[in-house]
Amino acid sequence: MRSELFAPEFAESQATGIQKQGSKMCRVGLDGEVFARAGSMVAYQGQLSFDALGSGGIGGFIKQKLTGEGVPLMKVRGRGDLFLADAAQDVHVIDLDGSDGLTINGANVLAFDSSLSYDIRRVSGAGMSSSAGLFNCVFTGVGRIAITTKGQPVVLVVDQPTYADPQAAVAWSSSLQTGVQVNDSFGLGTLIGRTTGERFTLSFAGQGFVVVQASEEPPVSAIGGSGSGQQSGEGGFGGALGGLLGGR
């Protein structure tokens, strides 16, 4: 049998751990356990088991209910090959070395090593009364994480005041000082009875990086699980209460 599908670029990766499989898929060469977004499995080989975890432990589940943010998770155990994807979004792999945490919009988390821990926290400056709903997932430890973006992202080096739309900001260095900028002081938020959609922006200061995707779609709450699986694009910056309870 002959086909362009049998070309080397379509062949399965043979590396272990979390790896990119092409540009829109993640392959995990598994011998142990990994955490992945619920509903993101598109194929697997070998002896693997799948356990739904909500948002990762009792504390994380309760916090997700309060904030609307979080990652509907499954724990995958065993030995074999696991293939993950989320609505054909681009996949990127980041290695954490323990020197700094990584803050991520929950809608963009695809999979991460079990050696990493995460918590749900409110962006500094987003008060309880803010309608911006700025909550996010903070990952710490040593390990690898796979994230998704809608389209090719840009990585901004933060060495001067930097601002981004809350739905376009995918991930950033946790050591950065963050805040919420309200852009209505000169009537910018109102144009002939319509808002510009730019009323709230995230501000970043310090030394680090911000990953921005080519999309600013309104967030969809992750409360209650994964929705329609890997096609749902669940998660996002949602909710109106702060991070009061401990995570996983």
PDB file of N, CA and C in Angstrom, residues 164-239:
ATOM      1  N   ALA A 164      -2.172  42.734  28.123  1.00  0.00           N
ATOM      2  CA  ALA A 164      -2.760  41.743  27.228  1.00  0.00           C
ATOM      3  C   ALA A 164      -4.230  41.547  27.558  1.00  0.00           C
ATOM      4  N   ASP A 165      -5.000  41.210  26.542  1.00  0.00           N
ATOM      5  CA  ASP A 165      -6.396  40.851  26.749  1.00  0.00           C
ATOM      6  C   ASP A 165      -6.457  39.581  27.602  1.00  0.00           C
ATOM      7  N   PRO A 166      -7.364  39.519  28.587  1.00  0.00           N
ATOM      8  CA  PRO A 166      -7.414  38.347  29.469  1.00  0.00           C
ATOM      9  C   PRO A 166      -7.638  37.028  28.737  1.00  0.00           C
ATOM     10  N   GLN A 167      -8.402  37.044  27.636  1.00  0.00           N
ATOM     11  CA  GLN A 167      -8.652  35.803  26.907  1.00  0.00           C
ATOM     12  C   GLN A 167      -7.548  35.475  25.897  1.00  0.00           C
ATOM     13  N   ALA A 168      -6.694  36.434  25.595  1.00  0.00           N
ATOM     14  CA  ALA A 168      -5.585  36.177  24.678  1.00  0.00           C
ATOM     15  C   ALA A 168      -4.320  35.756  25.410  1.00  0.00           C
ATOM     16  N   ALA A 169      -4.203  36.135  26.692  1.00  0.00           N
ATOM     17  CA  ALA A 169      -3.033  35.748  27.480  1.00  0.00           C
ATOM     18  C   ALA A 169      -3.139  34.278  27.859  1.00  0.00           C
ATOM     19  N   VAL A 170      -2.223  33.475  27.369  1.00  0.00           N
ATOM     20  CA  VAL A 170      -2.253  32.028  27.587  1.00  0.00           C
ATOM     21  C   VAL A 170      -1.479  31.635  28.834  1.00  0.00           C
ATOM     22  N   ALA A 171      -0.257  32.139  28.971  1.00  0.00           N
ATOM     23  CA  ALA A 171       0.610  31.728  30.078  1.00  0.00           C
ATOM     24  C   ALA A 171       1.649  32.811  30.320  1.00  0.00           C
ATOM     25  N   TRP A 172       2.177  32.839  31.568  1.00  0.00           N
ATOM     26  CA  TRP A 172       3.215  33.803  31.886  1.00  0.00           C
ATOM     27  C   TRP A 172       4.017  33.344  33.098  1.00  0.00           C
ATOM     28  N   SER A 173       5.184  33.935  33.276  1.00  0.00           N
ATOM     29  CA  SER A 173       6.033  33.632  34.421  1.00  0.00           C
ATOM     30  C   SER A 173       5.308  34.028  35.705  1.00  0.00           C
ATOM     31  N   SER A 174       5.251  33.116  36.664  1.00  0.00           N
ATOM     32  CA  SER A 174       4.525  33.399  37.903  1.00  0.00           C
ATOM     33  C   SER A 174       5.206  34.480  38.735  1.00  0.00           C
ATOM     34  N   SER A 175       6.480  34.729  38.494  1.00  0.00           N
ATOM     35  CA  SER A 175       7.196  35.748  39.259  1.00  0.00           C
ATOM     36  C   SER A 175       6.833  37.163  38.822  1.00  0.00           C
ATOM     37  N   LEU A 176       6.139  37.310  37.700  1.00  0.00           N
ATOM     38  CA  LEU A 176       5.742  38.634  37.236  1.00  0.00           C
ATOM     39  C   LEU A 176       4.708  39.246  38.175  1.00  0.00           C
ATOM     40  N   GLN A 177       4.744  40.539  38.303  1.00  0.00           N
ATOM     41  CA  GLN A 177       3.711  41.265  39.044  1.00  0.00           C
ATOM     42  C   GLN A 177       2.553  41.525  38.090  1.00  0.00           C
ATOM     43  N   THR A 178       1.371  41.067  38.479  1.00  0.00           N
ATOM     44  CA  THR A 178       0.210  41.193  37.609  1.00  0.00           C
ATOM     45  C   THR A 178      -0.828  42.122  38.218  1.00  0.00           C
ATOM     46  N   GLY A 179      -1.675  42.640  37.375  1.00  0.00           N
ATOM     47  CA  GLY A 179      -2.749  43.502  37.828  1.00  0.00           C
ATOM     48  C   GLY A 179      -3.815  43.596  36.763  1.00  0.00           C
ATOM     49  N   VAL A 180      -4.834  44.382  37.055  1.00  0.00           N
ATOM     50  CA  VAL A 180      -5.936  44.587  36.112  1.00  0.00           C
ATOM     51  C   VAL A 180      -6.016  46.059  35.772  1.00  0.00           C
ATOM     52  N   GLN A 181      -5.957  46.356  34.486  1.00  0.00           N
ATOM     53  CA  GLN A 181      -6.058  47.732  34.019  1.00  0.00           C
ATOM     54  C   GLN A 181      -7.476  47.965  33.513  1.00  0.00           C
ATOM     55  N   VAL A 182      -8.151  48.996  34.033  1.00  0.00           N
ATOM     56  CA  VAL A 182      -9.487  49.362  33.573  1.00  0.00           C
ATOM     57  C   VAL A 182      -9.355  50.507  32.583  1.00  0.00           C
ATOM     58  N   ASN A 183      -9.876  50.318  31.389  1.00  0.00           N
ATOM     59  CA  ASN A 183      -9.641  51.262  30.307  1.00  0.00           C
ATOM     60  C   ASN A 183     -10.823  52.178  30.020  1.00  0.00           C
ATOM     61  N   ASP A 184     -11.633  52.489  31.039  1.00  0.00           N
ATOM     62  CA  ASP A 184     -12.796  53.333  30.824  1.00  0.00           C
ATOM     63  C   ASP A 184     -12.605  54.779  31.288  1.00  0.00           C
ATOM     64  N   SER A 185     -11.426  55.127  31.714  1.00  0.00           N
ATOM     65  CA  SER A 185     -11.237  56.438  32.341  1.00  0.00           C
ATOM     66  C   SER A 185     -11.523  57.599  31.395  1.00  0.00           C
ATOM     67  N   PHE A 186     -11.362  57.376  30.076  1.00  0.00           N
ATOM     68  CA  PHE A 186     -11.630  58.451  29.128  1.00  0.00           C
ATOM     69  C   PHE A 186     -12.793  58.094  28.204  1.00  0.00           C
ATOM     70  N   GLY A 187     -13.677  57.200  28.709  1.00  0.00           N
ATOM     71  CA  GLY A 187     -14.828  56.830  27.900  1.00  0.00           C
ATOM     72  C   GLY A 187     -14.494  55.854  26.789  1.00  0.00           C
ATOM     73  N   LEU A 188     -13.314  55.221  26.841  1.00  0.00           N
ATOM     74  CA  LEU A 188     -12.917  54.282  25.794  1.00  0.00           C
ATOM     75  C   LEU A 188     -13.868  53.098  25.704  1.00  0.00           C
ATOM     76  N   GLY A 189     -14.463  52.727  26.851  1.00  0.00           N
ATOM     77  CA  GLY A 189     -15.302  51.528  26.872  1.00  0.00           C
ATOM     78  C   GLY A 189     -16.646  51.710  26.220  1.00  0.00           C
ATOM     79  N   THR A 190     -17.012  52.901  25.786  1.00  0.00           N
ATOM     80  CA  THR A 190     -18.330  53.113  25.203  1.00  0.00           C
ATOM     81  C   THR A 190     -18.214  53.819  23.862  1.00  0.00           C
ATOM     82  N   LEU A 191     -18.715  53.186  22.817  1.00  0.00           N
ATOM     83  CA  LEU A 191     -18.716  53.781  21.489  1.00  0.00           C
ATOM     84  C   LEU A 191     -20.112  53.618  20.895  1.00  0.00           C
ATOM     85  N   ILE A 192     -20.873  54.696  20.841  1.00  0.00           N
ATOM     86  CA  ILE A 192     -22.230  54.683  20.297  1.00  0.00           C
ATOM     87  C   ILE A 192     -23.027  53.553  20.928  1.00  0.00           C
ATOM     88  N   GLY A 193     -22.978  53.496  22.259  1.00  0.00           N
ATOM     89  CA  GLY A 193     -23.777  52.509  22.967  1.00  0.00           C
ATOM     90  C   GLY A 193     -23.178  51.129  23.010  1.00  0.00           C
ATOM     91  N   ARG A 194     -21.992  50.948  22.458  1.00  0.00           N
ATOM     92  CA  ARG A 194     -21.362  49.621  22.457  1.00  0.00           C
ATOM     93  C   ARG A 194     -20.020  49.700  23.169  1.00  0.00           C
ATOM     94  N   THR A 195     -19.656  48.594  23.821  1.00  0.00           N
ATOM     95  CA  THR A 195     -18.338  48.551  24.444  1.00  0.00           C
ATOM     96  C   THR A 195     -17.313  48.111  23.414  1.00  0.00           C
ATOM     97  N   THR A 196     -16.072  48.497  23.629  1.00  0.00           N
ATOM     98  CA  THR A 196     -15.005  48.120  22.704  1.00  0.00           C
ATOM     99  C   THR A 196     -14.544  46.691  22.914  1.00  0.00           C
ATOM    100  N   GLY A 197     -14.912  46.107  24.066  1.00  0.00           N
ATOM    101  CA  GLY A 197     -14.406  44.777  24.387  1.00  0.00           C
ATOM    102  C   GLY A 197     -13.043  44.816  25.025  1.00  0.00           C
ATOM    103  N   GLU A 198     -12.490  46.014  25.225  1.00  0.00           N
ATOM    104  CA  GLU A 198     -11.153  46.166  25.788  1.00  0.00           C
ATOM    105  C   GLU A 198     -11.207  46.846  27.149  1.00  0.00           C
ATOM    106  N   ARG A 199     -12.303  46.714  27.875  1.00  0.00           N
ATOM    107  CA  ARG A 199     -12.426  47.424  29.140  1.00  0.00           C
ATOM    108  C   ARG A 199     -11.379  46.974  30.140  1.00  0.00           C
ATOM    109  N   PHE A 200     -11.149  45.655  30.233  1.00  0.00           N
ATOM    110  CA  PHE A 200     -10.171  45.120  31.167  1.00  0.00           C
ATOM    111  C   PHE A 200      -8.984  44.543  30.409  1.00  0.00           C
ATOM    112  N   THR A 201      -7.791  44.858  30.846  1.00  0.00           N
ATOM    113  CA  THR A 201      -6.599  44.200  30.331  1.00  0.00           C
ATOM    114  C   THR A 201      -5.748  43.759  31.509  1.00  0.00           C
ATOM    115  N   LEU A 202      -4.970  42.709  31.301  1.00  0.00           N
ATOM    116  CA  LEU A 202      -4.012  42.271  32.302  1.00  0.00           C
ATOM    117  C   LEU A 202      -2.733  43.085  32.151  1.00  0.00           C
ATOM    118  N   SER A 203      -2.160  43.492  33.267  1.00  0.00           N
ATOM    119  CA  SER A 203      -0.883  44.205  33.231  1.00  0.00           C
ATOM    120  C   SER A 203       0.203  43.311  33.829  1.00  0.00           C
ATOM    121  N   PHE A 204       1.406  43.413  33.277  1.00  0.00           N
ATOM    122  CA  PHE A 204       2.540  42.602  33.714  1.00  0.00           C
ATOM    123  C   PHE A 204       3.751  43.510  33.919  1.00  0.00           C
ATOM    124  N   ALA A 205       4.476  43.271  34.999  1.00  0.00           N
ATOM    125  CA  ALA A 205       5.695  44.030  35.272  1.00  0.00           C
ATOM    126  C   ALA A 205       6.719  43.099  35.908  1.00  0.00           C
ATOM    127  N   GLY A 206       7.987  43.429  35.728  1.00  0.00           N
ATOM    128  CA  GLY A 206       9.052  42.601  36.275  1.00  0.00           C
ATOM    129  C   GLY A 206       9.916  42.044  35.166  1.00  0.00           C
ATOM    130  N   GLN A 207      10.450  40.842  35.388  1.00  0.00           N
ATOM    131  CA  GLN A 207      11.283  40.167  34.403  1.00  0.00           C
ATOM    132  C   GLN A 207      10.709  38.778  34.149  1.00  0.00           C
ATOM    133  N   GLY A 208      10.358  38.507  32.909  1.00  0.00           N
ATOM    134  CA  GLY A 208       9.788  37.204  32.578  1.00  0.00           C
ATOM    135  C   GLY A 208       9.218  37.226  31.176  1.00  0.00           C
ATOM    136  N   PHE A 209       8.197  36.391  30.922  1.00  0.00           N
ATOM    137  CA  PHE A 209       7.609  36.299  29.595  1.00  0.00           C
ATOM    138  C   PHE A 209       6.098  36.118  29.707  1.00  0.00           C
ATOM    139  N   VAL A 210       5.409  36.479  28.620  1.00  0.00           N
ATOM    140  CA  VAL A 210       3.968  36.276  28.495  1.00  0.00           C
ATOM    141  C   VAL A 210       3.698  35.653  27.132  1.00  0.00           C
ATOM    142  N   VAL A 211       2.926  34.568  27.106  1.00  0.00           N
ATOM    143  CA  VAL A 211       2.535  33.929  25.853  1.00  0.00           C
ATOM    144  C   VAL A 211       1.141  34.418  25.486  1.00  0.00           C
ATOM    145  N   VAL A 212       1.003  35.000  24.294  1.00  0.00           N
ATOM    146  CA  VAL A 212      -0.273  35.548  23.833  1.00  0.00           C
ATOM    147  C   VAL A 212      -0.697  34.821  22.564  1.00  0.00           C
ATOM    148  N   GLN A 213      -1.946  34.337  22.537  1.00  0.00           N
ATOM    149  CA  GLN A 213      -2.443  33.622  21.370  1.00  0.00           C
ATOM    150  C   GLN A 213      -3.222  34.566  20.447  1.00  0.00           C
ATOM    151  N   ALA A 214      -3.463  34.103  19.233  1.00  0.00           N
ATOM    152  CA  ALA A 214      -4.142  34.926  18.231  1.00  0.00           C
ATOM    153  C   ALA A 214      -5.651  34.762  18.323  1.00  0.00           C
ATOM    154  N   SER A 215      -6.182  34.903  19.535  1.00  0.00           N
ATOM    155  CA  SER A 215      -7.618  34.752  19.762  1.00  0.00           C
ATOM    156  C   SER A 215      -7.974  35.418  21.065  1.00  0.00           C
ATOM    157  N   GLU A 216      -9.152  36.032  21.122  1.00  0.00           N
ATOM    158  CA  GLU A 216      -9.649  36.616  22.362  1.00  0.00           C
ATOM    159  C   GLU A 216     -11.127  36.285  22.522  1.00  0.00           C
ATOM    160  N   GLU A 217     -11.458  35.006  22.258  1.00  0.00           N
ATOM    161  CA  GLU A 217     -12.829  34.564  22.380  1.00  0.00           C
ATOM    162  C   GLU A 217     -13.267  34.616  23.830  1.00  0.00           C
ATOM    163  N   PRO A 218     -14.551  34.897  24.084  1.00  0.00           N
ATOM    164  CA  PRO A 218     -15.050  34.893  25.468  1.00  0.00           C
ATOM    165  C   PRO A 218     -14.838  33.534  26.087  1.00  0.00           C
ATOM    166  N   PRO A 219     -14.488  33.469  27.392  1.00  0.00           N
ATOM    167  CA  PRO A 219     -14.244  32.196  28.064  1.00  0.00           C
ATOM    168  C   PRO A 219     -15.524  31.419  28.275  1.00  0.00           C
ATOM    169  N   VAL A 220     -15.383  30.095  28.375  1.00  0.00           N
ATOM    170  CA  VAL A 220     -16.490  29.208  28.720  1.00  0.00           C
ATOM    171  C   VAL A 220     -16.143  28.534  30.020  1.00  0.00           C
ATOM    172  N   SER A 221     -17.032  28.523  30.980  1.00  0.00           N
ATOM    173  CA  SER A 221     -16.728  28.002  32.317  1.00  0.00           C
ATOM    174  C   SER A 221     -16.382  26.531  32.270  1.00  0.00           C
ATOM    175  N   ALA A 222     -15.419  26.132  33.100  1.00  0.00           N
ATOM    176  CA  ALA A 222     -15.022  24.725  33.199  1.00  0.00           C
ATOM    177  C   ALA A 222     -15.769  24.013  34.306  1.00  0.00           C
ATOM    178  N   ILE A 223     -16.710  24.685  34.975  1.00  0.00           N
ATOM    179  CA  ILE A 223     -17.418  24.065  36.096  1.00  0.00           C
ATOM    180  C   ILE A 223     -18.160  22.831  35.614  1.00  0.00           C
ATOM    181  N   GLY A 224     -17.995  21.747  36.360  1.00  0.00           N
ATOM    182  CA  GLY A 224     -18.769  20.548  36.086  1.00  0.00           C
ATOM    183  C   GLY A 224     -18.079  19.561  35.182  1.00  0.00           C
ATOM    184  N   GLY A 225     -16.851  19.809  34.758  1.00  0.00           N
ATOM    185  CA  GLY A 225     -16.140  18.810  33.975  1.00  0.00           C
ATOM    186  C   GLY A 225     -15.774  19.329  32.607  1.00  0.00           C
ATOM    187  N   SER A 226     -15.638  18.394  31.645  1.00  0.00           N
ATOM    188  CA  SER A 226     -15.028  18.732  30.375  1.00  0.00           C
ATOM    189  C   SER A 226     -16.029  19.090  29.302  1.00  0.00           C
ATOM    190  N   GLY A 227     -17.319  19.145  29.607  1.00  0.00           N
ATOM    191  CA  GLY A 227     -18.283  19.515  28.578  1.00  0.00           C
ATOM    192  C   GLY A 227     -18.287  18.500  27.472  1.00  0.00           C
ATOM    193  N   SER A 228     -17.977  18.922  26.261  1.00  0.00           N
ATOM    194  CA  SER A 228     -18.042  18.029  25.112  1.00  0.00           C
ATOM    195  C   SER A 228     -16.689  17.433  24.777  1.00  0.00           C
ATOM    196  N   GLY A 229     -15.841  17.265  25.783  1.00  0.00           N
ATOM    197  CA  GLY A 229     -14.566  16.607  25.543  1.00  0.00           C
ATOM    198  C   GLY A 229     -13.572  17.517  24.896  1.00  0.00           C
ATOM    199  N   GLN A 230     -12.712  16.922  24.029  1.00  0.00           N
ATOM    200  CA  GLN A 230     -11.614  17.719  23.532  1.00  0.00           C
ATOM    201  C   GLN A 230     -12.067  18.774  22.557  1.00  0.00           C
ATOM    202  N   GLN A 231     -13.320  18.769  22.125  1.00  0.00           N
ATOM    203  CA  GLN A 231     -13.789  19.767  21.190  1.00  0.00           C
ATOM    204  C   GLN A 231     -14.412  20.970  21.867  1.00  0.00           C
ATOM    205  N   SER A 232     -14.477  20.988  23.188  1.00  0.00           N
ATOM    206  CA  SER A 232     -15.289  21.980  23.866  1.00  0.00           C
ATOM    207  C   SER A 232     -14.596  23.303  24.107  1.00  0.00           C
ATOM    208  N   GLY A 233     -13.263  23.335  24.240  1.00  0.00           N
ATOM    209  CA  GLY A 233     -12.559  24.575  24.557  1.00  0.00           C
ATOM    210  C   GLY A 233     -12.985  25.137  25.884  1.00  0.00           C
ATOM    211  N   GLU A 234     -13.203  24.260  26.878  1.00  0.00           N
ATOM    212  CA  GLU A 234     -13.700  24.677  28.170  1.00  0.00           C
ATOM    213  C   GLU A 234     -12.636  25.393  28.977  1.00  0.00           C
ATOM    214  N   GLY A 235     -13.006  25.930  30.104  1.00  0.00           N
ATOM    215  CA  GLY A 235     -12.037  26.592  30.964  1.00  0.00           C
ATOM    216  C   GLY A 235     -12.159  28.092  30.822  1.00  0.00           C
ATOM    217  N   GLY A 236     -11.020  28.786  30.815  1.00  0.00           N
ATOM    218  CA  GLY A 236     -11.014  30.226  30.657  1.00  0.00           C
ATOM    219  C   GLY A 236     -11.015  30.943  31.981  1.00  0.00           C
ATOM    220  N   PHE A 237     -10.985  32.268  31.923  1.00  0.00           N
ATOM    221  CA  PHE A 237     -10.999  33.096  33.128  1.00  0.00           C
ATOM    222  C   PHE A 237     -12.446  33.300  33.540  1.00  0.00           C
ATOM    223  N   GLY A 238     -12.923  32.548  34.522  1.00  0.00           N
ATOM    224  CA  GLY A 238     -14.329  32.666  34.881  1.00  0.00           C
ATOM    225  C   GLY A 238     -14.513  32.850  36.343  1.00  0.00           C
ATOM    226  N   GLY A 239     -15.750  33.201  36.751  1.00  0.00           N
ATOM    227  CA  GLY A 239     -16.129  33.243  38.140  1.00  0.00           C
ATOM    228  C   GLY A 239     -15.957  34.591  38.780  1.00  0.00           C
TER     229      GLY A 239
END
